[in-house]
Short mmCIF file of C-alpha atoms in Angstrom, two decimals:
data_model
loop_
_atom_site.label_atom_id
_atom_site.label_comp_id
_atom_site.label_asym_id
_atom_site.label_seq_id
_atom_site.Cartn_x
_atom_site.Cartn_y
_atom_site.Cartn_z
CA UNK A 146 0.13 -0.05 0.40
CA UNK A 147 0.94 3.87 0.04
CA UNK A 148 3.55 4.62 2.49
CA UNK A 149 4.13 8.22 4.02
CA UNK A 150 3.72 10.87 1.46
CA UNK A 151 5.60 14.44 2.37
CA UNK A 152 5.09 17.87 0.33
CA UNK A 153 6.83 19.89 -1.03
CA UNK A 154 9.79 17.57 -1.54
CA UNK A 155 11.56 20.89 -1.65
CA UNK A 156 11.06 24.39 -0.40
CA UNK A 157 13.05 27.20 -0.19
CA UNK A 158 11.90 30.54 1.47
CA UNK A 159 12.99 33.80 2.56
CA UNK A 160 14.14 34.82 5.79
CA UNK A 161 11.02 36.12 7.23
CA UNK A 162 8.82 34.11 5.38
CA UNK A 163 5.99 31.48 6.85
CA UNK A 164 6.11 27.87 5.12
CA UNK A 165 3.74 25.40 5.36
CA UNK A 166 4.61 21.37 5.55
CA UNK A 167 2.46 18.79 4.43
CA UNK A 168 1.97 15.02 5.45
CA UNK A 169 -0.06 12.27 4.29
CA UNK A 170 0.24 9.12 6.92
CA UNK A 171 -0.25 5.92 5.48
CA UNK A 172 -4.45 5.00 6.15
CA UNK A 173 -5.64 3.64 9.33
CA UNK A 174 -2.69 5.16 11.12
CA UNK A 175 -3.58 7.09 14.47
CA UNK A 176 -0.04 8.15 15.55
CA UNK A 177 1.68 10.91 13.17
CA UNK A 178 4.57 11.95 14.10
CA UNK A 179 6.99 15.00 12.78
CA UNK A 180 11.22 15.19 13.31
CA UNK A 181 14.12 17.49 12.14
CA UNK A 182 17.28 16.73 10.76
CA UNK A 183 20.24 19.09 10.42
CA UNK A 184 23.82 18.68 10.38
CA UNK A 185 23.92 20.31 14.04
CA UNK A 186 21.10 18.49 15.69
CA UNK A 187 21.14 15.32 13.67
CA UNK A 188 17.20 13.71 14.90
CA UNK A 189 15.06 15.33 16.82
CA UNK A 190 11.27 14.91 17.81
CA UNK A 191 9.23 17.98 17.57
CA UNK A 192 5.33 16.82 17.54
CA UNK A 193 3.54 13.89 18.70
CA UNK A 194 -0.54 13.38 17.56
CA UNK A 195 -2.39 10.03 18.64
CA UNK A 196 -5.95 10.22 17.17
CA UNK A 197 -8.45 12.94 19.49
CA UNK A 198 -5.32 12.98 22.52
CA UNK A 199 -4.01 16.50 22.77
CA UNK A 200 -0.64 16.40 21.09
CA UNK A 201 2.75 16.27 22.83
CA UNK A 202 4.85 19.58 21.77
CA UNK A 203 7.45 19.13 23.85
CA UNK A 204 10.21 19.02 20.74
CA UNK A 205 9.17 21.87 19.13
CA UNK A 206 12.23 24.52 19.47
CA UNK A 207 10.28 28.01 19.51
CA UNK A 208 6.94 29.40 19.16
CA UNK A 209 7.44 29.69 15.31
CA UNK A 210 6.98 26.08 15.32
CA UNK A 211 2.97 24.33 15.40
CA UNK A 212 1.08 21.52 13.62
CA UNK A 213 -2.32 20.86 13.82
CA UNK A 214 -3.63 17.14 12.18
CA UNK A 215 -7.24 17.16 11.28
CA UNK A 216 -9.60 15.06 10.81
CA UNK A 217 -7.42 12.51 12.05
CA UNK A 218 -5.22 12.33 8.83
CA UNK A 219 -3.75 15.34 7.34
CA UNK A 220 -1.17 17.04 9.19
CA UNK A 221 0.89 20.62 8.63
CA UNK A 222 3.52 21.35 10.10
CA UNK A 223 4.19 25.69 9.87
CA UNK A 224 6.91 27.45 10.33
CA UNK A 225 6.58 31.21 11.09
CA UNK A 226 8.88 33.88 10.24
CA UNK A 227 11.59 31.22 9.01
CA UNK A 228 15.13 31.68 10.42
CA UNK A 229 18.43 30.57 8.55
CA UNK A 230 18.27 28.01 11.39
CA UNK A 231 15.67 26.46 10.09
CA UNK A 232 16.82 25.07 7.10
CA UNK A 233 16.64 21.26 7.78
CA UNK A 234 14.94 18.39 6.19
CA UNK A 235 11.77 18.05 7.71
CA UNK A 236 10.21 14.03 8.13
CA UNK A 237 7.19 12.48 8.90
CA UNK A 238 6.42 9.25 10.16
CA UNK A 239 2.86 7.40 10.99
CA UNK A 240 2.33 4.06 12.75
CA UNK A 241 -0.76 1.79 13.76
CA UNK A 242 -0.65 3.17 17.69
CA UNK A 243 0.91 3.04 20.23
CA UNK A 244 4.03 0.43 20.67
CA UNK A 245 4.19 0.05 17.24
CA UNK A 246 6.13 0.61 14.58
CA UNK A 247 7.34 4.14 12.96
CA UNK A 248 7.26 4.36 9.12
CA UNK A 249 8.89 7.47 7.73
CA UNK A 250 7.93 9.47 4.67
CA UNK A 251 10.86 10.55 2.04
CA UNK A 252 11.12 14.51 3.93
CA UNK A 253 10.54 17.72 3.04
CA UNK A 254 13.70 19.54 2.53
CA UNK A 255 13.66 22.99 3.76
CA UNK A 256 16.29 25.91 2.69
CA UNK A 257 16.31 29.22 4.40
CA UNK A 258 17.83 32.16 2.55
CA UNK B 1300 16.85 10.62 30.26
CA UNK B 1301 17.12 7.93 28.02
CA UNK B 1302 19.82 8.46 25.09
CA UNK B 1303 21.35 6.59 22.14
CA UNK B 1304 24.78 6.42 21.72
CA UNK B 1305 26.51 5.88 18.02
CA UNK B 1306 30.40 5.28 18.74
CA UNK B 1307 31.89 4.94 14.81
CA UNK B 1308 31.16 8.28 12.61
CA UNK B 1309 31.72 5.31 9.75
CA UNK B 1310 32.61 2.37 9.32
CA UNK B 1311 34.11 1.55 5.86
CA UNK B 1312 33.92 -2.59 4.40
CA UNK B 1313 34.88 -4.88 1.93
CA UNK B 1314 31.75 -6.27 0.21
CA UNK B 1315 31.42 -9.89 0.86
CA UNK B 1316 33.16 -9.21 4.22
CA UNK B 1317 30.82 -9.23 7.94
CA UNK B 1318 29.66 -6.49 9.16
CA UNK B 1319 28.80 -4.73 12.37
CA UNK B 1320 26.91 -1.34 13.29
CA UNK B 1321 27.38 -0.25 17.16
CA UNK B 1322 24.46 1.02 19.37
CA UNK B 1323 24.60 1.45 23.01
CA UNK B 1324 21.63 2.79 24.46
CA UNK B 1325 21.13 3.78 28.26
CA UNK B 1326 17.45 3.93 29.34
CA UNK B 1327 15.32 3.24 32.73
CA UNK B 1328 12.99 -0.14 33.04
CA UNK B 1329 12.94 -2.11 29.50
CA UNK B 1330 13.93 -1.30 26.18
CA UNK B 1331 11.93 -0.64 22.37
CA UNK B 1332 15.07 -0.51 20.41
CA UNK B 1333 15.30 -0.24 16.70
CA UNK B 1334 17.37 0.40 13.71
CA UNK B 1335 16.63 2.36 10.54
CA UNK B 1336 18.61 3.47 7.15
CA UNK B 1337 18.07 6.10 5.13
CA UNK B 1338 19.72 5.85 1.77
CA UNK B 1339 20.84 9.71 0.33
CA UNK B 1340 17.54 11.99 -0.33
CA UNK B 1341 15.60 9.44 0.89
CA UNK B 1342 13.53 9.01 4.47
CA UNK B 1343 14.33 6.31 7.00
CA UNK B 1344 13.62 2.95 6.42
CA UNK B 1345 12.73 0.23 9.41
CA UNK B 1346 15.11 -2.44 9.22
CA UNK B 1347 14.15 -4.27 12.82
CA UNK B 1348 13.62 -4.12 16.08
CA UNK B 1349 13.75 -5.15 19.20
CA UNK B 1350 10.59 -5.32 22.21
CA UNK B 1351 11.11 -8.85 24.00
CA UNK B 1352 11.64 -12.21 23.76
CA UNK B 1353 14.94 -13.24 21.42
CA UNK B 1354 18.33 -11.53 22.18
CA UNK B 1355 18.52 -12.27 18.72
CA UNK B 1356 16.89 -9.90 15.60
CA UNK B 1357 16.17 -10.52 12.07
CA UNK B 1358 15.14 -7.51 9.63
CA UNK B 1359 15.24 -6.66 6.50
CA UNK B 1360 17.35 -7.04 3.55
CA UNK B 1361 19.58 -9.58 5.44
CA UNK B 1362 20.56 -7.71 8.77
CA UNK B 1363 20.46 -8.39 12.43
CA UNK B 1364 21.15 -7.59 15.37
CA UNK B 1365 21.57 -8.33 18.85
CA UNK B 1366 20.36 -7.48 22.11
CA UNK B 1367 22.76 -7.34 24.90
CA UNK B 1368 21.01 -6.42 27.89
CA UNK B 1369 24.07 -6.76 30.46
CA UNK B 1370 26.00 -4.47 27.85
CA UNK B 1371 23.02 -2.10 27.45
CA UNK B 1372 23.83 -2.43 23.24
CA UNK B 1373 22.41 -3.51 20.61
CA UNK B 1374 25.05 -3.80 17.34
CA UNK B 1375 23.43 -4.49 13.73
CA UNK B 1376 25.24 -6.93 11.83
CA UNK B 1377 25.38 -8.57 8.38
CA UNK B 1378 27.43 -12.08 7.85
CA UNK B 1379 28.46 -10.47 4.36
CA UNK B 1380 28.48 -6.25 3.06
CA UNK B 1381 26.67 -5.48 -0.36
CA UNK B 1382 28.13 -2.22 -1.89
CA UNK B 1383 23.95 -1.48 -1.59
CA UNK B 1384 24.89 -1.23 2.06
CA UNK B 1385 26.21 1.58 1.77
CA UNK B 1386 24.08 4.33 3.63
CA UNK B 1387 23.18 5.93 6.63
CA UNK B 1388 22.44 4.03 9.42
CA UNK B 1389 20.26 5.24 12.94
CA UNK B 1390 19.59 3.58 15.91
CA UNK B 1391 16.48 4.22 18.09
CA UNK B 1392 14.96 4.24 21.37
CA UNK B 1393 11.25 4.38 22.13
CA UNK B 1394 10.81 7.05 24.95
CA UNK B 1395 8.55 4.90 27.89
CA UNK B 1396 7.93 8.57 29.12
CA UNK B 1397 4.38 9.14 27.85
CA UNK B 1398 4.13 8.92 23.71
CA UNK B 1399 6.21 7.32 21.31
CA UNK B 1400 8.69 9.43 20.28
CA UNK B 1401 11.78 8.31 19.03
CA UNK B 1402 14.87 9.07 20.68
CA UNK B 1403 17.72 9.05 17.85
CA UNK B 1404 21.50 8.10 17.60
CA UNK B 1405 23.71 9.98 15.06
CA UNK B 1406 23.70 7.71 13.17
CA UNK B 1407 26.75 5.80 11.26
CA UNK B 1408 27.73 6.25 7.65
CA UNK B 1409 28.46 2.53 6.09
CA UNK B 1410 30.95 2.02 3.42
CA UNK B 1411 31.21 -0.54 1.39
CA UNK B 1412 33.89 -1.21 -0.97
CA UNK B 1413 33.27 -3.39 -4.31
#
């Protein structure tokens, strides 16, 4: 079946602009995660959604970052007033539920000029 | 705090030779451990996981990993390396503190030479 999909695959933006990154999880997966992969910080957790529970936002680096998940499926990660240090690959993953294997999408490569 | 260490930035091995990519962890309680592989410009692909049971876990593409509780290690192994195995490998542990987030090691680049 279809895996996790993310769009766009690449995004170049200017410092100070807002960006939206989209994730479509595997159908039927109730849990959705965002991670960031950067040269300096490696792979780091950003936010997690599970069903109708309140999301775990503990990994968001600043209040410029936010995410939502509509209808328990598609998720959007929004970065406001982008900074150059936001340049990274943003990875989305989904799983059937708690304690299940996470499957990752191809990522969105963000470059802030 | 839970953490994962991959002590080698890069591992070089000749094609046909066995390979080992090392991983050690620090967790409270019993760990859930994972290995993922990343090819250039691709996302992470799941290789295998240890939850409970046999210490030797078999996964995709002929890879296996051995859970060693006394040494807090979960090394990735393959009996005979292929050039196509060249990639970036990540070890991860599941955070048991509440939600299901993964804590990753820094990654190890595997280079298999013909």
